Coordinates of C-alpha atoms in Angstrom, one line a residue:
M14 CA 28.6 6.4 -7.5
F15 CA 31.8 5.2 -6.6
E16 CA 34.9 6.3 -5.8
E17 CA 38.1 5.7 -5.0
F18 CA 38.5 4.3 -1.3
S19 CA 41.8 2.1 -0.2
T20 CA 43.4 0.2 -2.5
G21 CA 41.3 -2.7 -1.8
Y22 CA 37.8 -0.9 -2.5
Y23 CA 35.7 2.1 -4.6
L24 CA 32.8 3.7 -2.2
G25 CA 29.7 4.5 -3.0
R26 CA 25.7 5.1 -1.6
L27 CA 23.1 3.0 -2.4
Y28 CA 19.3 3.1 -0.6
V29 CA 19.2 -0.7 0.8
E30 CA 16.0 -2.5 0.6
P31 CA 14.9 -5.8 1.3
Y32 CA 14.5 -8.2 -1.5
D33 CA 12.9 -11.9 -1.9
G34 CA 14.8 -13.0 -4.1
E35 CA 17.9 -15.4 -2.9
Q36 CA 21.2 -13.2 -3.3
A37 CA 22.4 -9.7 -3.0
A38 CA 20.7 -7.6 -6.2
M39 CA 21.0 -4.1 -8.0
R40 CA 19.2 -3.5 -11.3
R41 CA 20.9 -5.4 -14.1
D42 CA 21.9 -2.3 -17.3
Q43 CA 23.7 -0.9 -13.8
H44 CA 25.5 -4.1 -12.4
E45 CA 25.8 -4.7 -16.5
R46 CA 27.9 -0.9 -16.0
I47 CA 29.9 -0.9 -12.9
N48 CA 31.2 -4.1 -13.3
E49 CA 33.5 -3.0 -17.1
Q50 CA 33.6 0.5 -16.0
L51 CA 36.1 -1.2 -12.4
Y52 CA 36.3 -4.9 -13.4
A53 CA 36.6 -5.4 -17.2
S54 CA 39.9 -5.1 -18.1
G55 CA 39.2 -4.2 -22.1
E56 CA 40.6 -6.9 -23.0
G57 CA 38.2 -8.8 -25.4
I58 CA 35.8 -10.2 -24.8
E59 CA 34.0 -9.9 -21.1
R60 CA 31.5 -11.0 -19.2
L61 CA 29.9 -8.0 -17.8
D62 CA 26.9 -10.9 -15.6
G63 CA 30.1 -11.7 -13.2
P64 CA 29.1 -10.5 -9.3
L65 CA 29.5 -7.1 -7.8
V66 CA 31.9 -7.8 -4.0
M67 CA 30.1 -5.9 -1.9
K68 CA 30.4 -5.4 1.2
V69 CA 27.8 -3.8 3.7
D70 CA 28.6 -3.6 7.3
N71 CA 30.5 -6.4 8.1
H72 CA 29.5 -8.6 5.2
H73 CA 31.0 -8.9 1.9
L74 CA 28.4 -10.2 -0.4
A75 CA 28.1 -11.2 -3.6
V76 CA 25.9 -9.0 -5.7
R77 CA 24.5 -9.9 -9.0
G78 CA 21.9 -7.6 -11.2
E79 CA 18.1 -8.4 -11.7
A80 CA 14.9 -6.6 -13.7
G81 CA 12.8 -4.6 -11.5
I82 CA 15.3 -3.0 -8.9
P83 CA 14.9 0.2 -9.0
E84 CA 18.1 2.3 -10.1
G85 CA 20.5 3.0 -7.0
T86 CA 19.4 0.5 -5.2
L87 CA 20.5 -2.5 -3.2
A88 CA 18.2 -5.2 -2.2
L89 CA 19.4 -7.5 0.2
P90 CA 17.3 -11.0 1.2
E91 CA 15.6 -10.4 4.2
D92 CA 18.6 -12.7 6.7
L93 CA 21.0 -11.1 4.8
L94 CA 19.7 -7.5 5.2
D95 CA 18.8 -8.0 9.6
D96 CA 22.9 -9.0 9.9
T97 CA 23.2 -5.4 8.8
G98 CA 23.1 -2.1 10.6
V99 CA 20.2 -1.2 8.4
R100 CA 17.4 -0.7 10.3
N101 CA 14.0 1.0 8.6
P102 CA 14.7 0.3 5.2
P103 CA 15.5 1.4 3.0
A104 CA 18.7 3.3 3.9
L105 CA 21.0 5.5 2.4
K106 CA 23.6 3.4 3.3
E107 CA 27.8 3.5 2.3
V108 CA 28.7 0.2 0.3
L109 CA 32.3 -1.1 0.1
L110 CA 33.0 -2.1 -3.8
A111 CA 36.1 -5.0 -3.8
K112 CA 38.4 -4.3 -6.6
A113 CA 38.6 -6.5 -9.6
D114 CA 41.2 -8.4 -7.9
R115 CA 40.1 -8.4 -4.1
A116 CA 36.8 -9.5 -5.6
A117 CA 38.3 -12.9 -7.6
Q118 CA 40.2 -13.2 -4.2
L119 CA 36.9 -12.8 -2.1
L120 CA 35.4 -14.8 -3.9
R121 CA 37.7 -17.6 -4.2
Y122 CA 37.4 -17.2 -0.4
Q123 CA 34.0 -18.4 -0.2
E124 CA 34.1 -20.9 -3.4
T125 CA 37.0 -23.0 -1.5
M126 CA 35.0 -22.7 2.0
P127 CA 31.4 -22.7 1.2
G128 CA 29.5 -21.5 4.6
V129 CA 32.0 -19.4 6.0
G130 CA 31.2 -15.6 5.8
T131 CA 33.9 -13.2 4.6

């Protein structure tokens, strides 16, 4: 689903569609699989429910796993969807997935400066 793109990101294509939740989400089992394959170190017991960090257009998003979302779909709350270049959703869109080190950096930045877009 995702392939090597640069030193900081993987590239993939997901359907982007509106979602009535408060946060970006994707199907829970798919989220855990990606988390395990791309974010886990393979050492000891690791959580697989931490957010994935994806970039859609100019927006970095912390993506959670949720039930009821179709496979291969990134579900965005209406306000986030309005800020992207997605028109007439659901739309197949190229999405960047931050690699583990970059994701950790972006999440730390968001925690230390809440409300600041990354």
